[in-house]
Amino acid sequence: MIVTRFAPSPTGYLHVGGARTALFNWLLARKSGGKFLLRIEDTDMKRNAATAADQVLKDLKWLGIDWDEGPDIGGPNGPYHQSERRDIYDKYIQQLIDEQKAYYCFDTSEELTTLREKAEAEKRHNLYPRPAVFPTEADAEKARAEGRPVTVRFAVPRAETIVIEDEVRGQVRIEPSELSDFIIQKSDGFPTYHMAVVIDDELMGVTHVIRGQEHLMNTPNHQLLQKALGFRTPKYAHMSVTVSDSGGKLSKRERPKALVAAIKAMPDVDVQALATAGGISAEELELFLSGKSVPDMPVIDAIAKAVGVHLPEVNVVDFFKSGYLPETMVNFLAILGWNPGDGREIMTIEELIAAFDLSRVSKSNSLFDRSKLMSFNTEHIKMVPPETLVSHLRDYLEEICSPVAGADDAMLKRIIKMNDGARTLEQIEQKTRFAFIANDAMTYDDKAVKKVLLKGNGLEMLELVGKELAALPELTPESIETLLRGLAEEKQVGLGKVAQPLRVAICGNTVSPPIFDAVDMLGLDNTLKRIERTLNEFQQITD
RNA sequence: GGUCCCAUCGUCUAGUCGGGCCUAGGACACCGGGUUUUCAACCCGGCAACAGGGGUUCGAAUCCCCUUGGGACUACCA
């Protein structure tokens, strides 16, 4: 049976690169009827954030990726937090030391830095100088007593060429003479990633490791460790990196970077106001702007909102908040560096599972193309079953605290129907919120007012429309249509001349659902009030 | 610098393993036109690529070599 896993370190929100790795592992497991496990790699005590692991689970669930064993549901091979597996790792580390396959080291980090700099200056590979005779347990005790850091290094066997049989890259050969003795246990007693991953994958029965290309050069170390411990070597597949359209690897740093750039491009910046918006002090904001520190994501989001800039999405939640569907994300991430081979691109999750195949994973890096993502989202909004879309829209509206969240399911269904052809849930929300805010809370878009109301006889037309609407015996989308069309014909103008002033009067801008629906949704009373308010507000300007 | 990986339209890619079916196909973006009460959506059309140089071969996008370009790694991070 195929067993795959996703093993994030809980350092923050799940970003799209991680989501893609998780997805490929998940697809392979689901396709083959195997198992997919989740493991939290929290051996770095300095970097762990308590809530971050929960957020990653939440993001995976939103995407529809589920797991058969994991930290929240347990399983036969737990615990699934590496921090809770110390005794297991200790046992194997001791075994390697006893067998003279690993040895104690007592270097300080300063000494290691010196070693590294020396190698760099001499333009050679930084190989750790292995002692001829390994220190004993007594030596380690003594070092500990003296307060020196004690680590354990793996003595890399310098024998035959290491061959990685990679499912996507084919055979990759590495000479062991290039490999330095690497640390398997840190001075705080925790294993390093290399040690923990090898032990856990063995004990958890993992058969296929799909991970990012950045791990390719770690694989010889892992294979050597497996051999030394008498473990199996799972099948490996190293996926290409996803690069950003702003250049370089798609990384979490992109959002803060974009925000700093946007703020610096502003002519005058009220630092205090922005700091308040983000909930931090002006000093903290200054540090951020000068590149000396990076605040947490909620702070970044809040400031971006205050500034009014759209930051590039990189975390899974960012896409949620921008109105993308999980179905879109899964489809797009799957198609990034993989294809079913028959020309299909827009696919449901079920279709992806059925078609997935490691042999069709691409070797070259791919760029995260946001406009293609947008197009995928448009397609999925059309494809998804209506009930699913209603539930996605509700989740979205609640997440962004939209006034539209007050609508019931029937209303949401109607909103969706009116917004046929929308590209994102965000667009739907923006086009619909006019009907869910108080009449006097509505704001007018300057350009729209100038173009539609102040130029030509827009206000005159609006006044006329208002009078006719007030006299309408029954308000339905049909009756409004009849009225407006009749009016346009009577005045010998296009429907736009009649509809646009009305649109600006009730929505404040030129973007709205079809005007007949918009009026019907707002109701006659509110429509007339907004027309009156608009006339009052702008009539004197034209005089 | 060293080790390793990669290289087809602007972008994602099909075709590469098992050379001829490739005057290189699709999708997104872009441009032009149509439809239209706004924004979208939708329909029709168009632009556009085998990184360069050597080989091998009757024949190369496909096999080999070199160059160039891009990327990953080079931590007591994972």
PDB file of N, CA and C (backbone and C1' of nucleotides) in Angstrom, chain A residues 41 43 47 107 116 149 169 186-187 193 214 217 337 339 345 364-365 367 372 382 420-421 423 431 500 503 510 512 516, chain B residues 1-7 11-15 26-29 37-42 71-73 75-78:
ATOM      1  N   GLU A  41       6.460  18.937  12.063  1.00  0.00           N
ATOM      2  CA  GLU A  41       7.901  18.926  12.290  1.00  0.00           C
ATOM      3  C   GLU A  41       8.289  20.130  13.138  1.00  0.00           C
ATOM      4  N   THR A  43      10.696  20.466  15.626  1.00  0.00           N
ATOM      5  CA  THR A  43      11.898  20.214  16.417  1.00  0.00           C
ATOM      6  C   THR A  43      12.721  21.482  16.633  1.00  0.00           C
ATOM      7  N   ARG A  47      11.510  28.447  16.560  1.00  0.00           N
ATOM      8  CA  ARG A  47      10.613  28.936  15.518  1.00  0.00           C
ATOM      9  C   ARG A  47       9.149  28.578  15.721  1.00  0.00           C
ATOM     10  N   ASP A 107      31.865  21.714  19.345  1.00  0.00           N
ATOM     11  CA  ASP A 107      32.170  23.038  18.802  1.00  0.00           C
ATOM     12  C   ASP A 107      31.102  24.060  19.201  1.00  0.00           C
ATOM     13  N   ARG A 116      33.574  27.528   8.562  1.00  0.00           N
ATOM     14  CA  ARG A 116      32.825  27.742   7.323  1.00  0.00           C
ATOM     15  C   ARG A 116      33.446  28.876   6.504  1.00  0.00           C
ATOM     16  N   PRO A 149      28.626  23.201  24.219  1.00  0.00           N
ATOM     17  CA  PRO A 149      27.513  22.547  23.524  1.00  0.00           C
ATOM     18  C   PRO A 149      27.921  21.147  23.062  1.00  0.00           C
ATOM     19  N   ARG A 169      12.879  12.943 -11.502  1.00  0.00           N
ATOM     20  CA  ARG A 169      14.135  13.353 -12.106  1.00  0.00           C
ATOM     21  C   ARG A 169      14.963  12.213 -12.675  1.00  0.00           C
ATOM     22  N   LYS A 186      20.995  18.090  17.977  1.00  0.00           N
ATOM     23  CA  LYS A 186      21.413  19.443  18.333  1.00  0.00           C
ATOM     24  C   LYS A 186      21.781  19.505  19.808  1.00  0.00           C
ATOM     25  N   SER A 187      22.397  20.604  20.187  1.00  0.00           N
ATOM     26  CA  SER A 187      22.853  20.703  21.579  1.00  0.00           C
ATOM     27  C   SER A 187      21.690  20.825  22.563  1.00  0.00           C
ATOM     28  N   TYR A 193      16.389  17.889  11.513  1.00  0.00           N
ATOM     29  CA  TYR A 193      15.422  17.472  10.517  1.00  0.00           C
ATOM     30  C   TYR A 193      15.806  16.139   9.872  1.00  0.00           C
ATOM     31  N   GLU A 214      14.222  21.624  -3.153  1.00  0.00           N
ATOM     32  CA  GLU A 214      15.211  22.073  -2.182  1.00  0.00           C
ATOM     33  C   GLU A 214      15.712  20.919  -1.314  1.00  0.00           C
ATOM     34  N   MET A 217      19.195  17.682  -2.456  1.00  0.00           N
ATOM     35  CA  MET A 217      20.569  17.533  -1.965  1.00  0.00           C
ATOM     36  C   MET A 217      20.621  16.995  -0.539  1.00  0.00           C
ATOM     37  N   GLY A 337       2.887  22.303 -12.968  1.00  0.00           N
ATOM     38  CA  GLY A 337       3.960  21.318 -12.934  1.00  0.00           C
ATOM     39  C   GLY A 337       3.477  19.892 -13.097  1.00  0.00           C
ATOM     40  N   ASN A 339       0.322  17.595 -15.606  1.00  0.00           N
ATOM     41  CA  ASN A 339      -0.838  17.635 -16.491  1.00  0.00           C
ATOM     42  C   ASN A 339      -1.281  16.217 -16.774  1.00  0.00           C
ATOM     43  N   GLU A 345      -7.538  20.867 -18.561  1.00  0.00           N
ATOM     44  CA  GLU A 345      -6.952  21.773 -17.576  1.00  0.00           C
ATOM     45  C   GLU A 345      -7.902  22.016 -16.423  1.00  0.00           C
ATOM     46  N   SER A 364      10.891  21.123 -14.664  1.00  0.00           N
ATOM     47  CA  SER A 364      11.341  22.518 -14.641  1.00  0.00           C
ATOM     48  C   SER A 364      10.443  23.380 -13.747  1.00  0.00           C
ATOM     49  N   ASN A 365      11.013  24.444 -13.266  1.00  0.00           N
ATOM     50  CA  ASN A 365      10.298  25.360 -12.390  1.00  0.00           C
ATOM     51  C   ASN A 365       9.127  25.999 -13.123  1.00  0.00           C
ATOM     52  N   LEU A 367       6.099  29.172 -13.053  1.00  0.00           N
ATOM     53  CA  LEU A 367       5.743  30.472 -12.507  1.00  0.00           C
ATOM     54  C   LEU A 367       4.274  30.496 -12.117  1.00  0.00           C
ATOM     55  N   LYS A 372      -3.982  33.428 -14.848  1.00  0.00           N
ATOM     56  CA  LYS A 372      -4.535  32.116 -15.182  1.00  0.00           C
ATOM     57  C   LYS A 372      -5.355  31.573 -14.010  1.00  0.00           C
ATOM     58  N   LYS A 382     -18.536  28.768 -12.148  1.00  0.00           N
ATOM     59  CA  LYS A 382     -19.603  28.294 -13.035  1.00  0.00           C
ATOM     60  C   LYS A 382     -19.910  26.810 -12.826  1.00  0.00           C
ATOM     61  N   ASP A 420     -23.865  36.171 -12.428  1.00  0.00           N
ATOM     62  CA  ASP A 420     -23.403  35.181 -13.388  1.00  0.00           C
ATOM     63  C   ASP A 420     -22.196  35.727 -14.167  1.00  0.00           C
ATOM     64  N   GLY A 421     -21.136  34.943 -14.216  1.00  0.00           N
ATOM     65  CA  GLY A 421     -19.945  35.398 -14.943  1.00  0.00           C
ATOM     66  C   GLY A 421     -18.913  36.068 -14.065  1.00  0.00           C
ATOM     67  N   ARG A 423     -15.806  36.638 -11.566  1.00  0.00           N
ATOM     68  CA  ARG A 423     -14.519  35.967 -11.538  1.00  0.00           C
ATOM     69  C   ARG A 423     -14.119  35.507 -10.139  1.00  0.00           C
ATOM     70  N   LYS A 431     -20.068  43.975  -5.719  1.00  0.00           N
ATOM     71  CA  LYS A 431     -21.191  44.414  -6.538  1.00  0.00           C
ATOM     72  C   LYS A 431     -22.503  44.384  -5.779  1.00  0.00           C
ATOM     73  N   GLN A 500     -27.723  54.202 -16.354  1.00  0.00           N
ATOM     74  CA  GLN A 500     -26.491  54.567 -15.655  1.00  0.00           C
ATOM     75  C   GLN A 500     -26.699  55.580 -14.527  1.00  0.00           C
ATOM     76  N   ARG A 503     -28.094  53.761 -11.706  1.00  0.00           N
ATOM     77  CA  ARG A 503     -27.101  52.871 -11.109  1.00  0.00           C
ATOM     78  C   ARG A 503     -26.192  53.639 -10.133  1.00  0.00           C
ATOM     79  N   THR A 510     -20.404  52.800 -11.048  1.00  0.00           N
ATOM     80  CA  THR A 510     -20.965  52.287 -12.303  1.00  0.00           C
ATOM     81  C   THR A 510     -20.946  50.767 -12.397  1.00  0.00           C
ATOM     82  N   SER A 512     -22.452  47.293 -10.966  1.00  0.00           N
ATOM     83  CA  SER A 512     -23.516  46.709 -10.151  1.00  0.00           C
ATOM     84  C   SER A 512     -24.055  45.479 -10.863  1.00  0.00           C
ATOM     85  N   PHE A 516     -32.059  46.105 -13.270  1.00  0.00           N
ATOM     86  CA  PHE A 516     -33.434  45.764 -12.863  1.00  0.00           C
ATOM     87  C   PHE A 516     -33.409  44.976 -11.555  1.00  0.00           C
TER      88      PHE A 516
ATOM     89  P     G B   1      31.164  31.538  -9.748  1.00  0.00           P
ATOM     90  O5'   G B   1      32.039  30.755  -8.654  1.00  0.00           O
ATOM     91  C5'   G B   1      33.456  30.672  -8.830  1.00  0.00           C
ATOM     92  C4'   G B   1      33.990  29.834  -7.705  1.00  0.00           C
ATOM     93  C3'   G B   1      33.449  28.409  -7.660  1.00  0.00           C
ATOM     94  O3'   G B   1      34.209  27.547  -8.493  1.00  0.00           O
ATOM     95  C1'   G B   1      33.260  29.369  -5.512  1.00  0.00           C
ATOM     96  P     G B   2      33.494  26.415  -9.342  1.00  0.00           P
ATOM     97  O5'   G B   2      33.086  25.388  -8.185  1.00  0.00           O
ATOM     98  C5'   G B   2      34.072  24.533  -7.610  1.00  0.00           C
ATOM     99  C4'   G B   2      33.443  23.708  -6.530  1.00  0.00           C
ATOM    100  C3'   G B   2      32.297  22.822  -7.001  1.00  0.00           C
ATOM    101  O3'   G B   2      32.784  21.599  -7.517  1.00  0.00           O
ATOM    102  C1'   G B   2      31.624  24.007  -5.074  1.00  0.00           C
ATOM    103  P     U B   3      32.039  20.918  -8.765  1.00  0.00           P
ATOM    104  O5'   U B   3      30.765  20.264  -8.061  1.00  0.00           O
ATOM    105  C5'   U B   3      30.923  19.171  -7.156  1.00  0.00           C
ATOM    106  C4'   U B   3      29.597  18.841  -6.525  1.00  0.00           C
ATOM    107  C3'   U B   3      28.458  18.627  -7.509  1.00  0.00           C
ATOM    108  O3'   U B   3      28.462  17.318  -8.057  1.00  0.00           O
ATOM    109  C1'   U B   3      27.734  20.060  -5.776  1.00  0.00           C
ATOM    110  P     C B   4      27.978  17.123  -9.567  1.00  0.00           P
ATOM    111  O5'   C B   4      26.390  17.307  -9.439  1.00  0.00           O
ATOM    112  C5'   C B   4      25.606  16.334  -8.770  1.00  0.00           C
ATOM    113  C4'   C B   4      24.238  16.896  -8.493  1.00  0.00           C
ATOM    114  C3'   C B   4      23.405  17.262  -9.713  1.00  0.00           C
ATOM    115  O3'   C B   4      22.823  16.129 -10.321  1.00  0.00           O
ATOM    116  C1'   C B   4      23.243  18.990  -8.118  1.00  0.00           C
ATOM    117  P     C B   5      22.395  16.198 -11.850  1.00  0.00           P
ATOM    118  O5'   C B   5      21.104  17.138 -11.797  1.00  0.00           O
ATOM    119  C5'   C B   5      19.914  16.682 -11.170  1.00  0.00           C
ATOM    120  C4'   C B   5      18.891  17.788 -11.192  1.00  0.00           C
ATOM    121  C3'   C B   5      18.512  18.292 -12.578  1.00  0.00           C
ATOM    122  O3'   C B   5      17.582  17.437 -13.210  1.00  0.00           O
ATOM    123  C1'   C B   5      18.883  20.137 -11.164  1.00  0.00           C
ATOM    124  P     C B   6      17.584  17.336 -14.801  1.00  0.00           P
ATOM    125  O5'   C B   6      16.927  18.723 -15.236  1.00  0.00           O
ATOM    126  C5'   C B   6      15.569  18.991 -14.936  1.00  0.00           C
ATOM    127  C4'   C B   6      15.262  20.437 -15.231  1.00  0.00           C
ATOM    128  C3'   C B   6      15.388  20.857 -16.688  1.00  0.00           C
ATOM    129  O3'   C B   6      14.220  20.514 -17.406  1.00  0.00           O
ATOM    130  C1'   C B   6      16.431  22.477 -15.321  1.00  0.00           C
ATOM    131  P     A B   7      14.356  20.339 -19.022  1.00  0.00           P
ATOM    132  O5'   A B   7      14.446  21.844 -19.538  1.00  0.00           O
ATOM    133  C5'   A B   7      13.347  22.756 -19.264  1.00  0.00           C
ATOM    134  C4'   A B   7      13.641  24.079 -19.955  1.00  0.00           C
ATOM    135  C3'   A B   7      13.737  23.916 -21.474  1.00  0.00           C
ATOM    136  O3'   A B   7      12.840  24.671 -22.262  1.00  0.00           O
ATOM    137  C1'   A B   7      15.786  24.808 -20.545  1.00  0.00           C
ATOM    138  P     U B  11       7.833  33.359 -20.779  1.00  0.00           P
ATOM    139  O5'   U B  11       6.485  33.120 -19.968  1.00  0.00           O
ATOM    140  C5'   U B  11       6.334  33.621 -18.649  1.00  0.00           C
ATOM    141  C4'   U B  11       5.053  33.091 -18.063  1.00  0.00           C
ATOM    142  C3'   U B  11       4.910  31.575 -18.110  1.00  0.00           C
ATOM    143  O3'   U B  11       5.582  30.951 -17.030  1.00  0.00           O
ATOM    144  C1'   U B  11       2.943  32.541 -18.937  1.00  0.00           C
ATOM    145  P     C B  12       6.116  29.488 -17.177  1.00  0.00           P
ATOM    146  O5'   C B  12       4.768  28.629 -17.119  1.00  0.00           O
ATOM    147  C5'   C B  12       4.028  28.542 -15.900  1.00  0.00           C
ATOM    148  C4'   C B  12       2.831  27.647 -16.110  1.00  0.00           C
ATOM    149  C3'   C B  12       3.157  26.278 -16.694  1.00  0.00           C
ATOM    150  O3'   C B  12       3.610  25.399 -15.680  1.00  0.00           O
ATOM    151  C1'   C B  12       1.339  27.195 -17.873  1.00  0.00           C
ATOM    152  P     U B  13       4.702  24.299 -16.073  1.00  0.00           P
ATOM    153  O5'   U B  13       4.238  23.916 -17.534  1.00  0.00           O
ATOM    154  C5'   U B  13       4.316  22.606 -18.034  1.00  0.00           C
ATOM    155  C4'   U B  13       3.164  22.387 -18.986  1.00  0.00           C
ATOM    156  C3'   U B  13       3.480  21.461 -20.141  1.00  0.00           C
ATOM    157  O3'   U B  13       3.411  20.097 -19.729  1.00  0.00           O
ATOM    158  C1'   U B  13       2.308  23.350 -20.952  1.00  0.00           C
ATOM    159  P     A B  14       4.333  19.052 -20.449  1.00  0.00           P
ATOM    160  O5'   A B  14       3.511  18.823 -21.787  1.00  0.00           O
ATOM    161  C5'   A B  14       2.180  18.306 -21.713  1.00  0.00           C
ATOM    162  C4'   A B  14       1.654  17.989 -23.080  1.00  0.00           C
ATOM    163  C3'   A B  14       2.586  17.163 -23.955  1.00  0.00           C
ATOM    164  O3'   A B  14       2.518  15.796 -23.596  1.00  0.00           O
ATOM    165  C1'   A B  14       1.587  18.908 -25.213  1.00  0.00           C
ATOM    166  P     G B  15       3.792  14.911 -23.392  1.00  0.00           P
ATOM    167  O5'   G B  15       4.436  14.956 -24.845  1.00  0.00           O
ATOM    168  C5'   G B  15       3.836  14.224 -25.909  1.00  0.00           C
ATOM    169  C4'   G B  15       4.392  14.699 -27.217  1.00  0.00           C
ATOM    170  C3'   G B  15       5.896  14.484 -27.411  1.00  0.00           C
ATOM    171  O3'   G B  15       6.157  13.163 -27.845  1.00  0.00           O
ATOM    172  C1'   G B  15       5.272  16.668 -28.120  1.00  0.00           C
ATOM    173  P     G B  26      -4.214  24.982 -31.381  1.00  0.00           P
ATOM    174  O5'   G B  26      -4.559  24.697 -29.849  1.00  0.00           O
ATOM    175  C5'   G B  26      -5.582  23.759 -29.518  1.00  0.00           C
ATOM    176  C4'   G B  26      -5.573  23.490 -28.036  1.00  0.00           C
ATOM    177  C3'   G B  26      -5.774  24.713 -27.148  1.00  0.00           C
ATOM    178  O3'   G B  26      -7.149  25.049 -27.040  1.00  0.00           O
ATOM    179  C1'   G B  26      -3.972  23.434 -26.319  1.00  0.00           C
ATOM    180  P     A B  27      -7.574  26.578 -26.837  1.00  0.00           P
ATOM    181  O5'   A B  27      -7.144  26.839 -25.322  1.00  0.00           O
ATOM    182  C5'   A B  27      -7.819  26.158 -24.255  1.00  0.00           C
ATOM    183  C4'   A B  27      -7.140  26.501 -22.950  1.00  0.00           C
ATOM    184  C3'   A B  27      -6.993  27.992 -22.677  1.00  0.00           C
ATOM    185  O3'   A B  27      -8.181  28.538 -22.132  1.00  0.00           O
ATOM    186  C1'   A B  27      -4.930  26.925 -22.272  1.00  0.00           C
ATOM    187  P     C B  28      -8.525  30.084 -22.390  1.00  0.00           P
ATOM    188  O5'   C B  28      -7.493  30.864 -21.454  1.00  0.00           O
ATOM    189  C5'   C B  28      -7.593  30.764 -20.037  1.00  0.00           C
ATOM    190  C4'   C B  28      -6.430  31.478 -19.397  1.00  0.00           C
ATOM    191  C3'   C B  28      -6.244  32.934 -19.801  1.00  0.00           C
ATOM    192  O3'   C B  28      -7.101  33.787 -19.063  1.00  0.00           O
ATOM    193  C1'   C B  28      -4.165  31.830 -19.895  1.00  0.00           C
ATOM    194  P     A B  29      -7.592  35.157 -19.733  1.00  0.00           P
ATOM    195  O5'   A B  29      -6.219  35.947 -19.994  1.00  0.00           O
ATOM    196  C5'   A B  29      -5.545  36.572 -18.919  1.00  0.00           C
ATOM    197  C4'   A B  29      -4.246  37.167 -19.406  1.00  0.00           C
ATOM    198  C3'   A B  29      -4.378  38.219 -20.499  1.00  0.00           C
ATOM    199  O3'   A B  29      -4.690  39.487 -19.961  1.00  0.00           O
ATOM    200  C1'   A B  29      -2.671  36.698 -21.073  1.00  0.00           C
ATOM    201  P     U B  37     -28.432  46.744 -24.091  1.00  0.00           P
ATOM    202  O5'   U B  37     -27.644  47.481 -22.940  1.00  0.00           O
ATOM    203  C5'   U B  37     -27.707  48.894 -22.850  1.00  0.00           C
ATOM    204  C4'   U B  37     -27.379  49.297 -21.451  1.00  0.00           C
ATOM    205  C3'   U B  37     -26.237  48.516 -20.824  1.00  0.00           C
ATOM    206  O3'   U B  37     -25.003  49.074 -21.207  1.00  0.00           O
ATOM    207  C1'   U B  37     -28.061  48.650 -19.308  1.00  0.00           C
ATOM    208  P     U B  38     -23.700  48.244 -21.171  1.00  0.00           P
ATOM    209  O5'   U B  38     -23.086  48.621 -19.755  1.00  0.00           O
ATOM    210  C5'   U B  38     -22.667  49.948 -19.473  1.00  0.00           C
ATOM    211  C4'   U B  38     -22.037  49.975 -18.106  1.00  0.00           C
ATOM    212  C3'   U B  38     -20.967  48.932 -17.879  1.00  0.00           C
ATOM    213  O3'   U B  38     -19.715  49.409 -18.346  1.00  0.00           O
ATOM    214  C1'   U B  38     -22.467  48.938 -16.056  1.00  0.00           C
ATOM    215  P     C B  39     -18.688  48.398 -19.032  1.00  0.00           P
ATOM    216  O5'   C B  39     -18.138  47.550 -17.801  1.00  0.00           O
ATOM    217  C5'   C B  39     -17.459  48.187 -16.722  1.00  0.00           C
ATOM    218  C4'   C B  39     -17.246  47.177 -15.624  1.00  0.00           C
ATOM    219  C3'   C B  39     -16.718  45.833 -16.100  1.00  0.00           C
ATOM    220  O3'   C B  39     -15.316  45.881 -16.269  1.00  0.00           O
ATOM    221  C1'   C B  39     -18.524  45.496 -14.604  1.00  0.00           C
ATOM    222  P     A B  40     -14.594  44.920 -17.305  1.00  0.00           P
ATOM    223  O5'   A B  40     -14.702  43.529 -16.570  1.00  0.00           O
ATOM    224  C5'   A B  40     -14.958  42.357 -17.278  1.00  0.00           C
ATOM    225  C4'   A B  40     -15.617  41.374 -16.348  1.00  0.00           C
ATOM    226  C3'   A B  40     -15.903  40.028 -16.963  1.00  0.00           C
ATOM    227  O3'   A B  40     -14.752  39.203 -16.925  1.00  0.00           O
ATOM    228  C1'   A B  40     -17.834  40.813 -15.896  1.00  0.00           C
ATOM    229  P     A B  41     -14.293  38.430 -18.249  1.00  0.00           P
ATOM    230  O5'   A B  41     -15.522  37.433 -18.471  1.00  0.00           O
ATOM    231  C5'   A B  41     -15.816  36.425 -17.508  1.00  0.00           C
ATOM    232  C4'   A B  41     -17.178  35.849 -17.784  1.00  0.00           C
ATOM    233  C3'   A B  41     -17.351  35.221 -19.158  1.00  0.00           C
ATOM    234  O3'   A B  41     -16.895  33.886 -19.173  1.00  0.00           O
ATOM    235  C1'   A B  41     -19.146  36.676 -18.734  1.00  0.00           C
ATOM    236  P     C B  42     -16.118  33.339 -20.461  1.00  0.00           P
ATOM    237  O5'   C B  42     -17.243  33.422 -21.589  1.00  0.00           O
ATOM    238  C5'   C B  42     -18.402  32.608 -21.509  1.00  0.00           C
ATOM    239  C4'   C B  42     -19.355  32.987 -22.605  1.00  0.00           C
ATOM    240  C3'   C B  42     -18.763  32.928 -24.013  1.00  0.00           C
ATOM    241  O3'   C B  42     -18.779  31.604 -24.511  1.00  0.00           O
ATOM    242  C1'   C B  42     -19.933  34.963 -23.740  1.00  0.00           C
ATOM    243  P     G B  71      17.622  32.693 -10.857  1.00  0.00           P
ATOM    244  O5'   G B  71      17.297  31.273 -10.212  1.00  0.00           O
ATOM    245  C5'   G B  71      15.949  30.840 -10.075  1.00  0.00           C
ATOM    246  C4'   G B  71      15.908  29.365  -9.763  1.00  0.00           C
ATOM    247  C3'   G B  71      16.585  28.934  -8.476  1.00  0.00           C
ATOM    248  O3'   G B  71      15.777  29.229  -7.356  1.00  0.00           O
ATOM    249  C1'   G B  71      17.124  27.414 -10.185  1.00  0.00           C
ATOM    250  P     A B  72      16.485  29.475  -5.932  1.00  0.00           P
ATOM    251  O5'   A B  72      16.796  27.973  -5.508  1.00  0.00           O
ATOM    252  C5'   A B  72      15.728  27.088  -5.188  1.00  0.00           C
ATOM    253  C4'   A B  72      16.282  25.729  -4.874  1.00  0.00           C
ATOM    254  C3'   A B  72      17.305  25.710  -3.745  1.00  0.00           C
ATOM    255  O3'   A B  72      16.665  25.682  -2.486  1.00  0.00           O
ATOM    256  C1'   A B  72      18.140  24.477  -5.569  1.00  0.00           C
ATOM    257  P     C B  73      17.375  26.437  -1.266  1.00  0.00           P
ATOM    258  O5'   C B  73      18.593  25.479  -0.918  1.00  0.00           O
ATOM    259  C5'   C B  73      18.348  24.149  -0.448  1.00  0.00           C
ATOM    260  C4'   C B  73      19.629  23.363  -0.498  1.00  0.00           C
ATOM    261  C3'   C B  73      20.786  23.962   0.297  1.00  0.00           C
ATOM    262  O3'   C B  73      20.679  23.660   1.670  1.00  0.00           O
ATOM    263  C1'   C B  73      21.558  23.323  -1.835  1.00  0.00           C
ATOM    264  P     A B  75      26.320  25.661   5.222  1.00  0.00           P
ATOM    265  O5'   A B  75      26.082  24.638   6.426  1.00  0.00           O
ATOM    266  C5'   A B  75      24.845  24.491   7.007  1.00  0.00           C
ATOM    267  C4'   A B  75      24.884  24.865   8.487  1.00  0.00           C
ATOM    268  C3'   A B  75      24.091  23.833   9.297  1.00  0.00           C
ATOM    269  O3'   A B  75      24.726  23.328  10.452  1.00  0.00           O
ATOM    270  C1'   A B  75      22.951  25.980   9.195  1.00  0.00           C
ATOM    271  P     C B  76      25.375  24.027  11.613  1.00  0.00           P
ATOM    272  O5'   C B  76      24.213  23.698  12.626  1.00  0.00           O
ATOM    273  C5'   C B  76      23.698  22.400  12.716  1.00  0.00           C
ATOM    274  C4'   C B  76      22.632  22.440  13.781  1.00  0.00           C
ATOM    275  C3'   C B  76      22.043  23.847  13.872  1.00  0.00           C
ATOM    276  O3'   C B  76      20.655  23.820  13.571  1.00  0.00           O
ATOM    277  C1'   C B  76      22.958  23.106  15.998  1.00  0.00           C
ATOM    278  P     C B  77      19.411  24.147  14.414  1.00  0.00           P
ATOM    279  O5'   C B  77      18.538  25.265  13.704  1.00  0.00           O
ATOM    280  C5'   C B  77      18.607  25.422  12.333  1.00  0.00           C
ATOM    281  C4'   C B  77      17.208  25.520  11.836  1.00  0.00           C
ATOM    282  C3'   C B  77      16.588  24.188  11.451  1.00  0.00           C
ATOM    283  O3'   C B  77      16.035  23.555  12.590  1.00  0.00           O
ATOM    284  C1'   C B  77      16.218  25.791   9.749  1.00  0.00           C
ATOM    285  P     A B  78      15.393  22.102  12.526  1.00  0.00           P
ATOM    286  O5'   A B  78      14.126  22.473  11.641  1.00  0.00           O
ATOM    287  C5'   A B  78      12.980  21.650  11.559  1.00  0.00           C
ATOM    288  C4'   A B  78      12.271  21.979  10.261  1.00  0.00           C
ATOM    289  C3'   A B  78      12.073  20.738   9.389  1.00  0.00           C
ATOM    290  O3'   A B  78      10.865  20.090   9.736  1.00  0.00           O
ATOM    291  C1'   A B  78      13.103  22.424   8.086  1.00  0.00           C
TER     292        A B  78
END
